[in-house]
Short mmCIF file of C-alpha atoms in Angstrom, two decimals:
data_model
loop_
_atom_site.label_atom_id
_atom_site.label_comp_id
_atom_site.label_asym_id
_atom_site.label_seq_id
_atom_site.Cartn_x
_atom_site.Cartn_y
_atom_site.Cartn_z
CA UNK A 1127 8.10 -20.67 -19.70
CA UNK A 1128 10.76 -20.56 -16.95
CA UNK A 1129 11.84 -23.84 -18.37
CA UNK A 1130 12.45 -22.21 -21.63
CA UNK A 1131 14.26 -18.99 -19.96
CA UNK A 1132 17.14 -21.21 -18.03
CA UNK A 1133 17.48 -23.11 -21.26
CA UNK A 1134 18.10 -20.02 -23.29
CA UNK A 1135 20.54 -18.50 -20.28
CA UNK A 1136 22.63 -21.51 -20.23
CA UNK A 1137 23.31 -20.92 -24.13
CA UNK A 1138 24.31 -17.84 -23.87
CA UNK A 1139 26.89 -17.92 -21.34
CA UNK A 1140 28.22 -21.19 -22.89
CA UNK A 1141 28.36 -19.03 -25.83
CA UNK A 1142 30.04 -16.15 -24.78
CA UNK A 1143 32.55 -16.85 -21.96
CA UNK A 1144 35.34 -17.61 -23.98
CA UNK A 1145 34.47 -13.85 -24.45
CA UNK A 1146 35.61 -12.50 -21.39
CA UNK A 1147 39.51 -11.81 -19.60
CA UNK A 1148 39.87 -10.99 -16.49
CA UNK A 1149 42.21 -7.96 -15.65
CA UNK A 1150 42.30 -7.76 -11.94
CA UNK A 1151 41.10 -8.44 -8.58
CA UNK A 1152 41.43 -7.48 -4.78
CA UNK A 1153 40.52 -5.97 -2.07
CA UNK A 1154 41.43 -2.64 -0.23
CA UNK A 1155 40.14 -1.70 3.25
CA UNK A 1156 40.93 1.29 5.76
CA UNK A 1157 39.90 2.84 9.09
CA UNK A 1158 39.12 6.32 8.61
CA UNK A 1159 37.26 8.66 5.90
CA UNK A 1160 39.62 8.75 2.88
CA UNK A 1161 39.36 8.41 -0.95
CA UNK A 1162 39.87 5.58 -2.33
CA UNK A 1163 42.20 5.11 -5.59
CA UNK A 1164 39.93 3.23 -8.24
CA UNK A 1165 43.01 3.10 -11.14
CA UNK A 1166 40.19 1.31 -13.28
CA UNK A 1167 39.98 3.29 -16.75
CA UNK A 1168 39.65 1.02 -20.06
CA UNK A 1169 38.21 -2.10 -17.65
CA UNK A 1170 34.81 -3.12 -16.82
CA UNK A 1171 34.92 -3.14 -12.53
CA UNK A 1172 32.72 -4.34 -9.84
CA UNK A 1173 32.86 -3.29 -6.98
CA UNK A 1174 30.76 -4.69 -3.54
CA UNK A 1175 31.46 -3.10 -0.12
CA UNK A 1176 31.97 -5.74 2.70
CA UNK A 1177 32.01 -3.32 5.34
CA UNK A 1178 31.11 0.21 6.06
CA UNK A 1179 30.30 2.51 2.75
CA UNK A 1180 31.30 4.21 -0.56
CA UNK A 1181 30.30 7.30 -2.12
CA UNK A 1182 31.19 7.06 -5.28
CA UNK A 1183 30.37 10.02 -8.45
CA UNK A 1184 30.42 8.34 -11.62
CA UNK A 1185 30.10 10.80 -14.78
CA UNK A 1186 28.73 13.44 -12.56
CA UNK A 1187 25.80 10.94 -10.53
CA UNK A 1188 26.55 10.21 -7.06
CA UNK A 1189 26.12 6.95 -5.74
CA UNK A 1190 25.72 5.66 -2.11
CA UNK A 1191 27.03 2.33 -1.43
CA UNK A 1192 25.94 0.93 1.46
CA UNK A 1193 27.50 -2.49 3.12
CA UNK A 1194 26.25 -5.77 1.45
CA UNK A 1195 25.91 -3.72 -2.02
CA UNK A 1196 27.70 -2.97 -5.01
CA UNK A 1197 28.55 -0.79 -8.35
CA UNK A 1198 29.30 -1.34 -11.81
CA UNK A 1199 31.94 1.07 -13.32
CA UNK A 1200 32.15 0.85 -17.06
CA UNK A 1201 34.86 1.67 -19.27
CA UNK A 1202 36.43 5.01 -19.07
CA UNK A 1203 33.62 6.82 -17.20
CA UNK A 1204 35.05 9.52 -14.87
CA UNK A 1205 34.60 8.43 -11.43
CA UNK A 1206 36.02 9.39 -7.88
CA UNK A 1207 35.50 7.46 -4.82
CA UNK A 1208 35.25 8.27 -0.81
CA UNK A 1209 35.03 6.14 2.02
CA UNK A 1210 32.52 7.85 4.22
CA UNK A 1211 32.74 5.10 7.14
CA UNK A 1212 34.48 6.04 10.84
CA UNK A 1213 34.45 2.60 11.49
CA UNK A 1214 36.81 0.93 9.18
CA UNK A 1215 35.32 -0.39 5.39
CA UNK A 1216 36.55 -3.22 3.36
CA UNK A 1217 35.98 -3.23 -0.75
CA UNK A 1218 36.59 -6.35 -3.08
CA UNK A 1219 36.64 -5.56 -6.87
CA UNK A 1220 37.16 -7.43 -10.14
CA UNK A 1221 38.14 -5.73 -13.39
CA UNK A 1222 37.09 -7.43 -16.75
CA UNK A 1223 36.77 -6.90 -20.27
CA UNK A 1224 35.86 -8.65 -23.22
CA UNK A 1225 33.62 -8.28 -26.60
CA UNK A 1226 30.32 -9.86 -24.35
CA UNK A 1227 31.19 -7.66 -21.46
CA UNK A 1228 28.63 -5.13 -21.98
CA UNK A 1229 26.19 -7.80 -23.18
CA UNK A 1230 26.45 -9.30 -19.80
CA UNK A 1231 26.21 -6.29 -17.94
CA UNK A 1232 23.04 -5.36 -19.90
CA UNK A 1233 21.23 -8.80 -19.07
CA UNK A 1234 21.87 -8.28 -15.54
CA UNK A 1235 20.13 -4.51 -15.46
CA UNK A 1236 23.17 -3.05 -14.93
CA UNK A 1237 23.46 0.06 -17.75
CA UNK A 1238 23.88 3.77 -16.73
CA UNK A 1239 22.61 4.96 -15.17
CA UNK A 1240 21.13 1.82 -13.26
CA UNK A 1241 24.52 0.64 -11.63
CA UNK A 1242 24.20 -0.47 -8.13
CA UNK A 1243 23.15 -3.63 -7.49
CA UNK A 1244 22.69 -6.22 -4.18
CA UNK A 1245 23.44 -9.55 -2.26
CA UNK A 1246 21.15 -12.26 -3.00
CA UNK A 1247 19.08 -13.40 0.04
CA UNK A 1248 21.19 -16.68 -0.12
CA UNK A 1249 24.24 -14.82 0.18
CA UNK A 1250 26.05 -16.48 -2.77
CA UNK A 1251 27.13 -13.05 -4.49
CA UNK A 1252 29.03 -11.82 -0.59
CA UNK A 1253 30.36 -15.23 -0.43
CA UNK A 1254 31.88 -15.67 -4.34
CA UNK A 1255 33.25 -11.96 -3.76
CA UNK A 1256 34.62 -12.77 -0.72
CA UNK A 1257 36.77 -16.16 -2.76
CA UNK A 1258 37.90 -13.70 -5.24
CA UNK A 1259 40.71 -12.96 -2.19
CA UNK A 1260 41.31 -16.61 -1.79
CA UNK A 1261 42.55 -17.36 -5.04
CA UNK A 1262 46.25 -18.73 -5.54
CA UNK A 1263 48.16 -20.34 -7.92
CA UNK A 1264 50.16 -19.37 -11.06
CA UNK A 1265 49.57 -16.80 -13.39
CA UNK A 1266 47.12 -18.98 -15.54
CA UNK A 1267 45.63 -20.77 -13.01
CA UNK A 1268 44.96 -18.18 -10.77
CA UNK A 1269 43.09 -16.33 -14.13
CA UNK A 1270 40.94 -19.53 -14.71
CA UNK A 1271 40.07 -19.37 -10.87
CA UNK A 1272 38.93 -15.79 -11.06
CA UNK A 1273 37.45 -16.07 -14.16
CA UNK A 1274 34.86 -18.73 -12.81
CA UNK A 1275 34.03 -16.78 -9.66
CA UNK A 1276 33.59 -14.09 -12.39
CA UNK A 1277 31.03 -16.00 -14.03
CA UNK A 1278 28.99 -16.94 -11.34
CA UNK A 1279 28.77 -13.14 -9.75
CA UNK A 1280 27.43 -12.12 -12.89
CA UNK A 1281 25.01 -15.71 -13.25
CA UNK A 1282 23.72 -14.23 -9.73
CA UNK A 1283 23.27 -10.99 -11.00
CA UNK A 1284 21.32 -11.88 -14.29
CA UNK A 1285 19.23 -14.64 -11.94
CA UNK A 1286 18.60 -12.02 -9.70
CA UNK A 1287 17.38 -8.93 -13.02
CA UNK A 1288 15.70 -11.81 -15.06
CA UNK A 1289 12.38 -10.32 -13.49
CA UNK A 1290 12.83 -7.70 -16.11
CA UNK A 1291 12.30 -7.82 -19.77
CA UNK A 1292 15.42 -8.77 -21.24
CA UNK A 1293 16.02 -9.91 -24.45
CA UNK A 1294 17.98 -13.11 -24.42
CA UNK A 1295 19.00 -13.71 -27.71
CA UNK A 1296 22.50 -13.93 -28.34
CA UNK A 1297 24.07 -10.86 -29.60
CA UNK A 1298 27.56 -12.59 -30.78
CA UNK A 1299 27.29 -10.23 -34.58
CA UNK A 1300 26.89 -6.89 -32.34
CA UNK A 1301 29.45 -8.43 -30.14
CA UNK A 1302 31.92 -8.97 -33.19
CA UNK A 1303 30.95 -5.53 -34.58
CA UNK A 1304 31.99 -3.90 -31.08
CA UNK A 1305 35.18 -6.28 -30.62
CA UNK A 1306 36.46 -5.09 -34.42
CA UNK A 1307 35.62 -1.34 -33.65
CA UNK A 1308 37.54 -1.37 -30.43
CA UNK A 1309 40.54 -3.64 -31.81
CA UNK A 1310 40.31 -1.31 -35.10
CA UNK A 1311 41.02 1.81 -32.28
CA UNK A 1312 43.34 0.04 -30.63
CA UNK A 1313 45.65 -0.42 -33.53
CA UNK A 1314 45.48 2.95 -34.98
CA UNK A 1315 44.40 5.69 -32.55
CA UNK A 1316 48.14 7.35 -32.84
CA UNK A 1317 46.97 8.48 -36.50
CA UNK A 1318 45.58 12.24 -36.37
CA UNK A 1319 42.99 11.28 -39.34
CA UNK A 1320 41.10 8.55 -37.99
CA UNK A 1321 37.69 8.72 -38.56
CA UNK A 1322 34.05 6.78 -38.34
CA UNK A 1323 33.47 6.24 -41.82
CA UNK A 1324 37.48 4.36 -42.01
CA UNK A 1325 36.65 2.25 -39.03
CA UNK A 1326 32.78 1.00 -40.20
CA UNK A 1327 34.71 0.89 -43.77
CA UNK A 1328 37.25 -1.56 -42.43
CA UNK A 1329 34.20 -3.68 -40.86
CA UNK A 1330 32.12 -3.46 -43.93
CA UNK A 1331 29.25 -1.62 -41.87
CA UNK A 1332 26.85 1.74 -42.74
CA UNK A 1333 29.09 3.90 -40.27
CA UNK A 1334 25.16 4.95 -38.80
CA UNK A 1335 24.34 1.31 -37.96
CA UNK A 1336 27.30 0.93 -36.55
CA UNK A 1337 27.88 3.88 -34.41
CA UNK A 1338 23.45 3.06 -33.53
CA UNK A 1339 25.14 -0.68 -32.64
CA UNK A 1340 28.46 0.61 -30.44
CA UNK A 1341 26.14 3.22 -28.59
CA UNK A 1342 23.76 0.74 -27.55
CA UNK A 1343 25.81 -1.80 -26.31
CA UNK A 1344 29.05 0.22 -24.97
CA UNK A 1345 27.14 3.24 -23.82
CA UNK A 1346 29.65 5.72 -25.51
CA UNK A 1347 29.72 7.29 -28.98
CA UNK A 1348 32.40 5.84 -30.73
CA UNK A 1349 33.92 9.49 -30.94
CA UNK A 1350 33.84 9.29 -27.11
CA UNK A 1351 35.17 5.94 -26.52
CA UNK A 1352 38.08 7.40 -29.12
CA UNK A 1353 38.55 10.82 -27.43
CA UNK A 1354 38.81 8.28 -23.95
CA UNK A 1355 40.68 5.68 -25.49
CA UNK A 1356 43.39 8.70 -26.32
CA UNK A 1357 43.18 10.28 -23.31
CA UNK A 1358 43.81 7.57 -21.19
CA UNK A 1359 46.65 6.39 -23.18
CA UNK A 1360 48.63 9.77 -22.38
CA UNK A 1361 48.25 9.14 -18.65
CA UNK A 1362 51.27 7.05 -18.69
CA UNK A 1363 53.33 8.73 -21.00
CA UNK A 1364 52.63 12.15 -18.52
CA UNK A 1365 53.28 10.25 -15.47
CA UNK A 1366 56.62 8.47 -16.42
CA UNK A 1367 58.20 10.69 -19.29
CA UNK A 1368 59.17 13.80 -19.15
CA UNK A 1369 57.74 14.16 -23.09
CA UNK A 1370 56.27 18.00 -23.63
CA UNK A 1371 52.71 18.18 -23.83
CA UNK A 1372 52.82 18.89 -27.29
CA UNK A 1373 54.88 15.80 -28.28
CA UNK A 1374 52.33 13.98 -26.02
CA UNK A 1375 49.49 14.75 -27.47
CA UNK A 1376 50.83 13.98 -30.95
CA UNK A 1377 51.61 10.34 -30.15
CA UNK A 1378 47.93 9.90 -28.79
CA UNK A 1379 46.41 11.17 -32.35
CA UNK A 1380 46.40 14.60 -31.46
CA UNK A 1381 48.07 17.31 -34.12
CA UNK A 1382 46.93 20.55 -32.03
CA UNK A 1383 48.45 20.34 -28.63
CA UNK A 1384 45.63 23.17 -27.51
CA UNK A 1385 42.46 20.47 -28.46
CA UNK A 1386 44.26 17.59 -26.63
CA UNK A 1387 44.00 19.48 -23.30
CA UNK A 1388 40.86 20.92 -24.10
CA UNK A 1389 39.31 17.13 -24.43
CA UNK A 1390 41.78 16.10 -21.67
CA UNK A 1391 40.11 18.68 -19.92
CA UNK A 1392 36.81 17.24 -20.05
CA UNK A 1393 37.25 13.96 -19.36
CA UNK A 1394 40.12 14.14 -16.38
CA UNK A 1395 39.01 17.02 -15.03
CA UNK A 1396 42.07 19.25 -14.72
CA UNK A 1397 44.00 20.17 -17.41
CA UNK A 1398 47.24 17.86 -18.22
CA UNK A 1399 49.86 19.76 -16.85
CA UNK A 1400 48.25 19.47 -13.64
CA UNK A 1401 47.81 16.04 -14.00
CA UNK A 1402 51.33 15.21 -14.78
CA UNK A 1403 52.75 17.57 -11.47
CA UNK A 1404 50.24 15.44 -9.41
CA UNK A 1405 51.36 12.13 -10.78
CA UNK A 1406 54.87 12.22 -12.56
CA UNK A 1407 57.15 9.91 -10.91
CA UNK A 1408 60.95 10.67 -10.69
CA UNK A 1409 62.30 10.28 -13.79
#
């Protein structure tokens, strides 16, 4: 039986690697009590604490993260962070993304609102976090370097979950069905009439299955990851223009300036005039 388990994990991340990009990857540290800027909205992140701690609220649940552990932040979720250490703390992060992203995540336990996770006894997942600061080199190489300590955090983290009852079957047909929908959004969010039944039309899918599908494996509606998707793409244009709100909210997909800051509203936090006087650069 275990035999059979490590054959069938090997296949799958031999399968689905090629699925994955790396975004970005550091560390931050301090001294005192302060929060910390995430900047991680449309990006899969994980984040482990090598000194001191984190409290982090992530779609309303709080999360203590103590030294040694770490979080998972998924894609657009709302999320502040403090450093609650008098002592100095130290963070390393990687952001990803990628069709097999949530897959991944899934087969190593971590789905909301199960997100923290730990150092093996061994120490391999403090150690592989600790190389994602080592790595030099161009542009590409540097990428192929991450993306390998990448794989083996999350081989570490699946080892470490495949206690539980996971299903390891490949999911590469969800996968595609999620990669479409979000490539589908990607393309055409500007246009105000945009709807579920166009983008499972353009995939050839019963808009239920596939909204069943996209909540399962992404954790969002796909009317949420749209509303986020829009809202997130207005953050720039409010920081570095000086674009009314109306005009803003019309090249996002919105036609009635009042319902863009209504949804900006609930998933920022503040409305977006507030948002752009705490953010706009000079211009």
């Amino acid at each position: 039986m275990i035999a059979r388990v490590k054959r069938d994990y090997v296949k799958t991340m031999t399968q689905y690697s090629l699925d994955l990009s790396i975004q970005q990857a550091g560390i931050q540290s301090g001294v005192h009590r302060q929060n910390v800027c995430l900047g991680q909205e449309d990006d899969y992140r994980l984040f482990y604490v090598m000194d001191g701690s984190l409290t982090l609220s992530v779609d309303g649940k709080v999360f203590k993260v103590q030294k040694r552990q770490g979080i998972c932040l998924y894609p657009a979720a709302d999320c502040s962070c403090l450093a609650d250490s008098d002592s100095g703390w130290s963070v390393c992060w990687i952001d990803f993304s990628g069709a097999s992203a949530a897959h991944y995540m899934q087969l190593a336990g971590l789905s909301p609102p199960s997100l923290l996770f730990s150092s093996d006894h061994e120490g391999l997942l403090e150690q592989t976090f600790k190389q994602i600061t080592e790595v030099n080199g161009q542009y590409q190489e540097r990428n192929l370097g991450l993306l390998g300590l990448l794989l083996r955090i999350m081989s570490c983290l699946i080892e470490h979950n495949a206690k539980s009852e996971i299903p390891l079957a490949p999911l590469k047909q969800a996968d595609d069905y999620i990669r479409t929908t979000i490539d589908y959004i990607s393309k055409n969010y500007t246009r105000k009439n945009l709807s579920i039944t166009e983008i499972s039309g353009h995939i050839g899918l019963n808009s239920s299955y596939l909204c069943a599908v996209f909540q399962k494996n992404v954790h969002l509606s796909i009317k949420e990851y749209l509303i986020r998707y829009r809202i997130n793409r207005s953050l720039d244009l409010l920081k570095n223009t000086d674009l009314p709100i109306g005009s803003i909210a019309n090249a996002v997909g919105y036609e009635d300036p009042l319902l863009f800051s209504k949804m900006f509203r609930k998933v920022k936090g503040l409305p977006p005039s507030d948002f752009r006087r705490l953010n706009q650069k000079s211009i």
